[in-house]
């Protein structure tokens, strides 16, 4: 019985083949549906047969069934230059190539051919369904907090044909070692560094990128530091301490501490101490907090200088040199003023001058003249005109005169 049934089946199959063979008409599409990326190029193919006494002549593709003869795709203006017909070399099949796909190309495409016998044509009824899709990165959960696991998916409206491999980009840069699974990108224990713009593409079509998806990782404050407004902290001055930190979401609470004082001193990003006193000296730090966590900054030392910053410090080299220079200049002025005075007094009897006036001159008046007279002769003039008198005049300046003069110079300095 079984054998008989099997024979019948074989006979039946043979008959079917014979019928098809006799009929001879066929169009077989290589795929039923294709999912392609917008902007890419697709090839839709089929093989066809016709009876031996026919020759397939006019071969074309169309995508709109009409009562009349459908429009050949090559003549469709919306496809313009984008379609190309490529017959198989052995004329057993035909390929429709569409370049620069767009959403409007999503449709079913049929192949039809006419033969050399007038009125004979054949159409593959099934057709190929083409879907054109764009890629889109989608976050599985958002927002994400540091330490969590995060998954992104490269979404498309249809499953891209050809078991594609997905490639991922962060801020436009190719991610070299991502943890992926088909169209998913997994990020384990995210940190703030994982924040960025993510996009994806299909390998082989890297130029067709998805839109970007922002990943913003929320993290507790980091890199918290205190900056001080001035380096010269002097009693009575004002100092502002500013706390800065990296945090997402931004810091919403600041607390200031002075290490010597247990209670929080102030809140707010900046802490100002006006009319500072030495009691305000100490180590200051801030504690920052957002909804994820908190962090303390390292402490900064605030030391209040007791004296004013200039007199409290050692005089610098420049100040010293300047002071000495002024002192010497004043001394010289004293000498020259004194000489001028002596010369004026001794002009009528130059021979007696030295002895007669010695000791009688009030040093204070000399000093007053020197300091207050604008047209005091300079050292050069004095020396030039009275060079022969210089030694004697010099010799006659008393110790008292010199000290007075020096004192005056010193006073002028302070
Ligand atoms: C797609 O079709 C719509 C409606 O006909 C048209 O507005 C749009 O410009 C077409 N897009 C392209 C890329 O041809
Ligand atoms: C069509 O072509 C075939 C094969 O060359 C030929 O045998 C047949 O006569 C042709 N038919 C017509 C109507 O030209
Ligand atoms: C893509 O394929 C997966 C499984 O292979 C299926 O679950 C999903 O529905 C498909 N998506 C579309 C848009 O066809
Ligand atoms: C993503 O972030 C960029 C800047 O980093 C911004 O310009 C853009 O608007 C953001 N996009 C979205 C969808 O949030
Ligand atoms: C903290 O500072 C370091 C070094 O300046 C920097 O590399 C890092 O990105 C910063 N962290 C954040 C969260 O900004
Ligand atoms: C600064 O403080 C001192 C004493 O602490 C006080 O005498 C002085 O008036 C204060 N100055 C100002 C401008 O508040
Ligand atoms: C703060 O404490 C340190 C040591 O604990 C002490 O040397 C310093 O004088 C204190 N400063 C103030 C302003 O109390
Ligand atoms: C910061 O300092 C304060 C006061 O010392 C302390 O209570 C708090 O726990 C510290 N916070 C962190 C995150 O270390």
Coordinates of C-alpha atoms and ligand atoms in Angstrom, one line a residue:
X1 CA 0.0 0.0 0.0
X2 CA 2.7 2.4 1.1
X3 CA 4.7 1.7 -2.0
X4 CA 1.7 2.3 -4.2
X5 CA 1.0 5.6 -2.5
X6 CA 4.6 6.6 -2.9
X7 CA 4.5 5.7 -6.6
X8 CA 1.3 7.8 -7.0
X9 CA 3.1 10.7 -5.3
X10 CA 6.1 10.5 -7.6
X11 CA 3.8 10.3 -10.6
X12 CA 1.9 13.3 -9.4
X13 CA 5.1 15.3 -8.8
X14 CA 6.3 14.3 -12.3
X15 CA 3.0 15.4 -13.8
X16 CA 3.3 18.8 -12.0
X17 CA 6.7 19.3 -13.4
X18 CA 5.6 18.4 -16.8
X19 CA 2.7 20.8 -16.5
X20 CA 5.0 23.6 -15.4
X21 CA 7.5 22.7 -18.1
X22 CA 4.8 22.6 -20.7
X23 CA 3.4 25.8 -19.5
X24 CA 6.9 27.2 -19.3
X25 CA 6.0 30.5 -17.7
X26 CA 7.6 31.6 -14.4
X27 CA 9.0 34.5 -12.5
X28 CA 10.8 33.7 -9.2
X29 CA 11.9 36.6 -7.0
X30 CA 15.1 35.9 -5.1
X31 CA 13.6 37.4 -1.9
X32 CA 10.1 38.3 -0.8
X33 CA 11.0 41.3 1.2
X34 CA 13.9 43.6 1.6
X35 CA 14.6 46.1 4.3
X36 CA 17.2 48.7 3.2
X37 CA 18.6 51.8 4.7
X38 CA 17.6 55.2 3.5
X39 CA 20.3 56.6 1.2
X40 CA 21.6 53.1 0.3
X41 CA 21.3 51.1 -2.9
X42 CA 19.3 48.0 -3.3
X43 CA 19.2 45.2 -5.9
X44 CA 15.9 43.4 -6.5
X45 CA 16.2 40.3 -8.6
X46 CA 14.2 37.6 -10.2
X47 CA 14.6 34.7 -12.6
X48 CA 12.1 34.0 -15.3
X49 CA 11.2 31.4 -17.9
X50 CA 9.0 31.3 -20.9
X51 CA 8.1 28.5 -23.4
X52 CA 10.8 27.6 -25.9
X53 CA 8.8 29.1 -28.8
X54 CA 8.9 32.5 -27.1
X55 CA 11.6 34.9 -26.5
X56 CA 11.3 37.4 -23.6
X57 CA 11.6 40.8 -25.1
X58 CA 10.3 43.8 -23.2
X59 CA 11.4 43.3 -19.6
X60 CA 10.5 45.8 -16.9
X61 CA 9.6 46.5 -13.3
X62 CA 6.7 48.4 -11.9
X63 CA 5.2 49.2 -8.5
X64 CA 1.6 50.3 -9.3
X65 CA -1.0 47.9 -10.6
X66 CA -3.3 49.8 -13.0
X67 CA -6.1 48.7 -15.3
X68 CA -4.0 49.7 -18.3
X69 CA -0.4 48.6 -18.8
X70 CA 1.5 49.6 -15.7
X71 CA 4.2 52.3 -16.0
X72 CA 7.7 51.1 -16.5
X73 CA 9.8 52.2 -13.5
X74 CA 12.4 53.7 -15.7
X75 CA 9.9 56.1 -17.0
X76 CA 8.6 57.1 -13.6
X77 CA 9.8 60.6 -12.9
X78 CA 10.0 60.0 -9.1
X79 CA 12.8 57.5 -9.8
X80 CA 14.4 59.7 -12.4
X81 CA 18.0 58.6 -12.7
X82 CA 17.9 56.3 -9.7
X83 CA 16.8 53.1 -11.3
X84 CA 18.8 50.8 -13.5
X85 CA 17.9 47.5 -15.2
X86 CA 20.6 44.8 -15.3
X87 CA 19.7 41.6 -17.2
X88 CA 21.5 38.4 -16.1
X89 CA 24.2 37.5 -18.5
X90 CA 22.4 34.3 -19.6
X91 CA 19.1 36.1 -19.8
X92 CA 17.7 33.9 -17.1
X93 CA 16.9 36.7 -14.8
X94 CA 16.7 40.4 -14.2
X95 CA 17.9 42.9 -11.6
X96 CA 16.4 46.2 -10.6
X97 CA 18.9 48.5 -9.0
X98 CA 17.6 51.5 -7.1
X99 CA 20.1 54.0 -5.7
X100 CA 19.7 56.7 -3.0
X101 CA 16.7 55.1 -1.5
X102 CA 14.1 57.3 0.3
X103 CA 11.0 56.5 2.3
X104 CA 8.8 56.9 -0.7
X105 CA 10.5 54.0 -2.4
X106 CA 8.9 51.6 0.2
X107 CA 6.6 49.6 -2.0
X108 CA 6.1 46.2 -3.7
X109 CA 8.0 45.8 -7.0
X110 CA 6.8 43.4 -9.7
X111 CA 8.6 42.1 -12.8
X112 CA 6.8 41.7 -16.1
X113 CA 8.0 40.6 -19.5
X114 CA 6.6 40.5 -23.0
X115 CA 7.7 38.0 -25.6
X116 CA 8.2 38.1 -29.4
X117 CA 4.7 36.6 -29.8
X118 CA 2.3 39.5 -30.0
X119 CA 0.1 39.9 -26.9
X120 CA 2.0 37.3 -24.7
X121 CA 3.3 38.6 -21.4
X122 CA 3.9 37.3 -17.9
X123 CA 4.1 38.9 -14.5
X124 CA 5.5 37.4 -11.2
X125 CA 2.5 38.1 -9.1
X126 CA 4.2 37.8 -5.7
X127 CA 6.6 40.8 -6.2
X128 CA 9.3 41.9 -3.8
X129 CA 8.3 44.1 -0.9
X130 CA 10.9 46.9 -0.2
X131 CA 10.9 48.8 3.1
X132 CA 13.2 51.7 3.5
X133 CA 14.2 52.6 7.0
X134 CA 16.4 55.0 8.9
X135 CA 18.4 54.1 12.0
X136 CA 17.6 55.6 15.3
X137 CA 19.4 55.3 18.6
X138 CA 17.1 54.8 21.5
X139 CA 17.9 54.6 25.2
X140 CA 16.3 51.8 27.0
X141 CA 16.1 53.7 30.3
X142 CA 16.8 57.3 31.0
X143 CA 18.0 59.2 32.9
X144 CA 20.9 57.1 34.0
X145 CA 23.0 57.4 37.2
X146 CA 26.7 56.5 37.5
X147 CA 27.2 52.8 38.4
X148 CA 24.1 51.7 36.6
X149 CA 24.0 49.5 33.5
X150 CA 22.8 51.1 30.3
X151 CA 21.6 49.8 27.0
X152 CA 21.2 51.6 23.8
X153 CA 19.5 50.1 20.8
X154 CA 19.9 50.9 17.1
X155 CA 16.3 50.9 16.0
X156 CA 14.9 50.7 12.5
X157 CA 11.3 50.3 11.3
X158 CA 12.2 47.0 9.7
X159 CA 14.9 44.3 10.3
X160 CA 17.7 45.4 8.0
X161 CA 18.2 42.6 5.4
X162 CA 21.4 40.6 5.5
X163 CA 22.2 40.0 9.2
X164 CA 23.9 43.3 9.6
X165 CA 26.7 44.1 12.0
X166 CA 26.1 47.3 13.9
X167 CA 28.9 49.8 14.6
X168 CA 28.6 52.4 17.3
X169 CA 29.9 56.0 17.6
X170 CA 30.3 58.2 20.5
X171 CA 30.7 61.9 19.8
X172 CA 31.3 60.9 16.2
X173 CA 34.2 58.6 17.0
X174 CA 34.0 54.9 16.3
X175 CA 33.7 52.9 19.5
X176 CA 36.4 50.3 19.2
X177 CA 35.5 47.7 21.8
X178 CA 31.9 48.1 22.6
X179 CA 29.9 45.4 24.2
X180 CA 27.2 44.7 21.6
X181 CA 24.6 42.2 20.8
X182 CA 22.9 42.5 17.4
X183 CA 21.6 46.0 17.5
X184 CA 22.2 46.6 21.2
X185 CA 25.0 48.5 22.9
X186 CA 25.5 47.7 26.5
X187 CA 27.3 50.0 28.9
X188 CA 28.2 48.4 32.2
X189 CA 28.5 50.6 35.3
X190 CA 28.4 53.9 33.6
X191 CA 30.5 56.9 34.7
X192 CA 30.4 60.5 33.8
X193 CA 32.9 59.7 31.0
X194 CA 30.2 57.7 29.3
X195 CA 28.1 60.9 28.7
X196 CA 28.1 61.8 25.1
X197 CA 26.3 61.7 21.8
X198 CA 25.8 58.1 20.6
X199 CA 25.0 57.0 17.1
X200 CA 25.0 53.8 15.1
X201 CA 25.4 52.5 11.6
X202 CA 25.4 49.2 9.8
X203 CA 28.8 47.8 8.9
X204 CA 29.4 48.4 5.2
X205 CA 27.1 51.5 5.3
X206 CA 29.1 53.5 7.9
X207 CA 28.3 56.7 6.0
X208 CA 24.7 56.3 6.8
X209 CA 24.5 57.1 10.4
X210 CA 21.6 57.2 12.8
X211 CA 20.5 60.3 14.5
X212 CA 22.4 61.0 17.7
X213 CA 21.1 60.2 21.1
X214 CA 22.5 62.1 24.1
X215 CA 23.4 60.1 27.1
X216 CA 23.7 62.1 30.2
X217 CA 25.1 60.3 33.2
X218 CA 24.0 61.7 36.5
X219 CA 26.9 61.6 39.0
X220 CA 27.7 62.8 42.5
X221 CA 30.0 65.9 42.9
X222 CA 33.6 65.4 41.9
X223 CA 36.7 67.5 41.7
X224 CA 35.5 69.8 44.5
X225 CA 37.9 72.6 45.2
X226 CA 38.0 75.9 47.0
X227 CA 39.5 79.0 45.4
X228 CA 40.5 82.1 47.4
X229 CA 39.8 85.6 45.9
X230 CA 43.1 87.1 47.0
X231 CA 46.5 86.1 48.2
X232 CA 47.0 89.1 50.4
X233 CA 44.9 88.5 53.4
X234 CA 45.3 91.4 55.7
X235 CA 43.5 92.2 58.9
X236 CA 40.4 94.3 58.0
X237 CA 40.3 93.2 54.4
X238 CA 37.7 91.0 52.7
X239 CA 38.2 87.5 51.4
X240 CA 35.8 85.4 49.3
X241 CA 36.1 81.7 49.1
X242 CA 34.5 80.0 46.1
X243 CA 33.6 76.4 45.9
X244 CA 33.5 74.6 42.5
X245 CA 32.7 71.1 41.6
X246 CA 31.7 68.9 38.7
X247 CA 28.3 67.4 39.3
X248 CA 25.3 66.3 37.3
X249 CA 22.7 67.5 38.2
X250 CA 24.5 70.6 39.4
X251 CA 25.2 71.0 43.1
X252 CA 22.2 72.2 44.9
X253 CA 23.6 72.6 48.4
X254 CA 26.9 74.1 49.6
X255 CA 28.1 74.0 53.2
X256 CA 31.1 75.7 54.5
X257 CA 33.3 74.5 57.3
X258 CA 36.2 75.9 59.3
X259 CA 38.2 73.0 60.7
X260 CA 38.3 74.7 64.2
X261 CA 34.6 75.3 64.2
X262 CA 32.3 72.3 64.3
X263 CA 29.1 74.0 63.0
X264 CA 28.6 74.8 59.3
X265 CA 29.7 78.4 58.9
X266 CA 27.7 79.3 55.9
X267 CA 25.9 78.0 52.8
X268 CA 26.1 79.2 49.2
X269 CA 28.7 78.7 46.5
X270 CA 30.8 81.6 47.7
X271 CA 31.6 82.4 51.3
X272 CA 32.8 86.0 52.1
X273 CA 34.6 87.1 55.2
X274 CA 34.6 90.9 55.5
X275 CA 36.7 92.9 57.9
X276 CA 38.8 89.7 58.5
X277 CA 40.5 89.3 61.8
X278 CA 43.1 86.8 62.9
X279 CA 40.4 84.8 64.6
X280 CA 39.1 84.0 61.1
X281 CA 42.4 82.2 60.3
X282 CA 42.0 78.5 59.8
X283 CA 41.4 75.8 57.3
X284 CA 38.3 76.1 55.2
X285 CA 36.5 73.6 53.1
X286 CA 33.2 73.2 51.5
X287 CA 30.8 70.3 51.2
X288 CA 28.8 70.0 48.1
X289 CA 25.7 68.0 47.5
X290 CA 23.4 67.1 44.7
X291 CA 20.7 64.5 44.6
X292 CA 23.1 61.7 43.9
X293 CA 25.6 62.3 46.7
X294 CA 28.1 64.7 48.3
X295 CA 31.8 65.4 48.5
X296 CA 34.1 67.5 50.6
X297 CA 36.7 69.7 49.1
X298 CA 40.3 69.7 50.3
X299 CA 40.9 72.5 52.8
X300 CA 42.5 75.8 52.0
X301 CA 44.5 77.6 54.7
X302 CA 43.4 81.2 55.4
X303 CA 46.1 83.1 57.3
X304 CA 45.4 86.7 58.3
X305 CA 48.6 88.7 58.3
X306 CA 48.8 90.9 61.4
X307 CA 50.6 93.9 59.9
X308 CA 49.9 95.6 56.6
X309 CA 51.4 93.6 53.9
X310 CA 54.1 96.1 52.9
X311 CA 55.5 97.1 56.4
X312 CA 55.0 93.6 57.7
X313 CA 57.2 92.1 55.0
X314 CA 61.0 92.5 54.7
X315 CA 61.8 95.4 52.4
X316 CA 62.7 94.1 49.0
X317 CA 66.0 94.6 47.3
X318 CA 64.5 97.2 45.0
X319 CA 63.0 99.2 47.9
X320 CA 66.4 99.0 49.7
X321 CA 68.3 100.3 46.7
X322 CA 65.8 103.1 46.1
X323 CA 66.0 104.1 49.8
X324 CA 69.8 104.2 49.8
X325 CA 69.9 106.2 46.6
X326 CA 67.5 108.8 47.9
X327 CA 69.5 109.0 51.1
X328 CA 72.8 109.6 49.3
X329 CA 71.1 112.2 47.0
X330 CA 69.8 114.1 50.0
X331 CA 73.3 113.9 51.6
X332 CA 74.8 115.4 48.5
X333 CA 72.2 118.1 48.4
X334 CA 73.1 118.9 52.0
X335 CA 76.8 119.2 51.1
X336 CA 76.2 121.3 48.1
X337 CA 73.7 123.5 49.9
X338 CA 76.2 124.0 52.7
X339 CA 79.0 124.8 50.3
X340 CA 76.9 127.3 48.5
X341 CA 75.9 128.9 51.7
X342 CA 79.5 129.1 52.8
X343 CA 80.7 130.5 49.5
X344 CA 78.0 133.2 49.5
X345 CA 79.0 134.3 53.0
X346 CA 82.7 134.3 52.2
X347 CA 82.7 135.9 48.8
X348 CA 83.9 139.4 49.8
X349 CA 86.9 137.9 51.7
X350 CA 87.6 134.5 50.3
X351 CA 90.9 134.1 52.2
X352 CA 89.2 134.4 55.6
X353 CA 86.1 132.4 54.8
X354 CA 87.2 129.0 56.2
X355 CA 88.2 130.2 59.6
X356 CA 85.8 133.1 60.1
X357 CA 82.5 131.3 59.5
X358 CA 83.5 127.9 60.8
X359 CA 81.2 126.7 63.6
X360 CA 79.0 129.8 63.3
X361 CA 76.6 128.4 60.8
X362 CA 73.4 127.0 62.2
X363 CA 73.1 123.5 60.7
X364 CA 69.4 123.7 60.8
X365 CA 69.2 126.7 58.5
X366 CA 71.5 124.9 56.0
X367 CA 69.3 121.9 56.1
X368 CA 66.2 124.2 55.7
X369 CA 67.7 125.9 52.7
X370 CA 68.7 122.7 51.0
X371 CA 65.3 121.1 51.4
X372 CA 63.2 124.1 50.6
X373 CA 65.2 125.9 47.9
X374 CA 64.1 124.9 44.5
X375 CA 67.1 126.3 42.7
X376 CA 69.7 124.6 44.8
X377 CA 72.9 124.3 42.9
X378 CA 73.8 120.8 41.8
X379 CA 76.9 119.0 42.8
X380 CA 78.3 119.3 39.3
X381 CA 78.0 123.1 39.2
X382 CA 79.4 123.5 42.6
X383 CA 82.4 121.3 41.9
X384 CA 83.1 123.1 38.6
X385 CA 83.1 126.6 39.9
X386 CA 84.7 126.1 43.2
X387 CA 87.0 123.1 42.6
X388 CA 90.0 124.8 44.3
X389 CA 87.9 125.4 47.4
X390 CA 86.4 122.0 47.7
X391 CA 88.9 120.5 50.0
X392 CA 88.8 123.2 52.5
X393 CA 85.1 123.5 52.5
X394 CA 84.8 119.8 52.9
X395 CA 87.2 119.8 55.8
X396 CA 85.2 122.5 57.6
X397 CA 81.9 120.7 57.6
X398 CA 81.5 119.7 61.2
X399 CA 80.4 116.3 62.4
X400 CA 77.3 118.0 63.8
X401 CA 76.4 119.3 60.4
X402 CA 76.8 115.9 58.8
X403 CA 74.6 114.1 61.3
X404 CA 71.9 116.7 61.1
X405 CA 71.9 116.4 57.4
X406 CA 71.9 112.7 57.5
X407 CA 69.0 112.8 60.0
X408 CA 67.1 115.1 57.7
X409 CA 67.7 112.7 54.8
X410 CA 66.6 109.7 56.9
X411 CA 63.4 111.6 57.9
X412 CA 62.7 112.5 54.4
X413 CA 62.8 108.8 53.5
X414 CA 60.1 107.7 56.0
Ligands
LIG1 C1 7.9 61.6 -0.6 O1 6.5 61.8 -0.9 C2 6.0 63.0 -0.3 C3 4.5 63.1 -0.6 O2 4.3 62.8 -2.0 C4 6.8 64.2 -0.8 O3 6.3 65.4 -0.2 C5 8.2 64.0 -0.5 O4 9.0 65.1 -1.0 C6 8.7 62.7 -1.1 N1 10.1 62.5 -0.6 C7 11.1 62.3 -1.5 C8 12.4 62.2 -0.8 O5 10.9 62.3 -2.7
LIG2 C1 10.0 34.0 -31.4 O1 11.3 33.5 -31.2 C2 11.4 32.1 -31.3 C3 12.9 31.8 -31.0 O2 13.8 32.5 -31.8 C4 11.0 31.7 -32.6 O3 11.1 30.3 -32.7 C5 9.6 32.1 -32.9 O4 9.3 31.8 -34.2 C6 9.5 33.6 -32.7 N1 8.1 34.0 -32.8 C7 7.7 35.0 -33.5 C8 6.2 35.3 -33.6 O5 8.5 35.8 -34.1
LIG3 C1 12.8 41.8 13.7 O1 13.1 40.5 14.1 C2 12.8 40.2 15.4 C3 13.3 38.8 15.6 O2 14.0 38.3 14.6 C4 11.3 40.3 15.6 O3 11.0 40.0 16.9 C5 10.9 41.7 15.3 O4 9.5 41.8 15.4 C6 11.3 42.1 13.9 N1 11.0 43.5 13.7 C7 10.4 44.0 12.7 C8 10.2 45.5 12.7 O5 10.0 43.3 11.8
LIG4 C1 22.5 66.8 22.9 O1 23.6 67.5 23.4 C2 24.0 68.6 22.5 C3 25.2 69.2 23.2 O2 25.9 68.3 23.9 C4 22.8 69.5 22.3 O3 23.2 70.5 21.4 C5 21.7 68.8 21.8 O4 20.6 69.7 21.7 C6 21.3 67.7 22.6 N1 20.2 66.9 22.0 C7 19.2 66.4 22.7 C8 18.2 65.7 21.9 O5 19.1 66.6 23.9
LIG5 C1 38.1 65.9 37.3 O1 39.3 66.5 37.0 C2 40.1 65.6 36.2 C3 41.4 66.3 36.0 O2 41.3 67.6 35.9 C4 39.4 65.4 34.8 O3 40.1 64.6 34.0 C5 38.0 64.9 35.1 O4 37.3 64.8 33.8 C6 37.3 65.7 36.0 N1 36.0 65.0 36.3 C7 34.8 65.5 36.0 C8 33.7 64.7 36.4 O5 34.7 66.5 35.4
LIG6 C1 36.4 96.0 61.6 O1 36.5 95.4 62.9 C2 37.1 96.2 63.9 C3 37.2 95.4 65.2 O2 36.9 94.0 65.0 C4 36.2 97.4 64.1 O3 36.7 98.2 65.1 C5 36.0 98.1 62.8 O4 35.1 99.2 62.9 C6 35.5 97.2 61.7 N1 35.5 97.9 60.5 C7 34.5 97.8 59.6 C8 34.6 98.6 58.3 O5 33.5 97.1 59.9
LIG7 C1 42.7 76.3 64.9 O1 43.2 75.1 65.4 C2 44.6 75.0 65.3 C3 45.0 73.6 65.9 O2 43.9 72.8 66.1 C4 45.2 76.1 66.1 O3 46.6 76.0 66.0 C5 44.7 77.4 65.5 O4 45.3 78.5 66.3 C6 43.2 77.5 65.6 N1 42.8 78.7 64.9 C7 41.9 79.4 65.4 C8 41.6 80.6 64.6 O5 41.2 79.2 66.4
LIG8 C1 32.3 66.4 54.9 O1 32.6 67.0 56.1 C2 31.5 67.0 57.1 C3 32.0 67.8 58.3 O2 33.3 67.3 58.7 C4 31.1 65.6 57.4 O3 30.0 65.7 58.3 C5 30.7 64.9 56.1 O4 30.4 63.6 56.4 C6 31.8 65.0 55.1 N1 31.2 64.6 53.9 C7 31.9 63.7 53.1 C8 31.2 63.3 51.8 O5 33.0 63.2 53.4

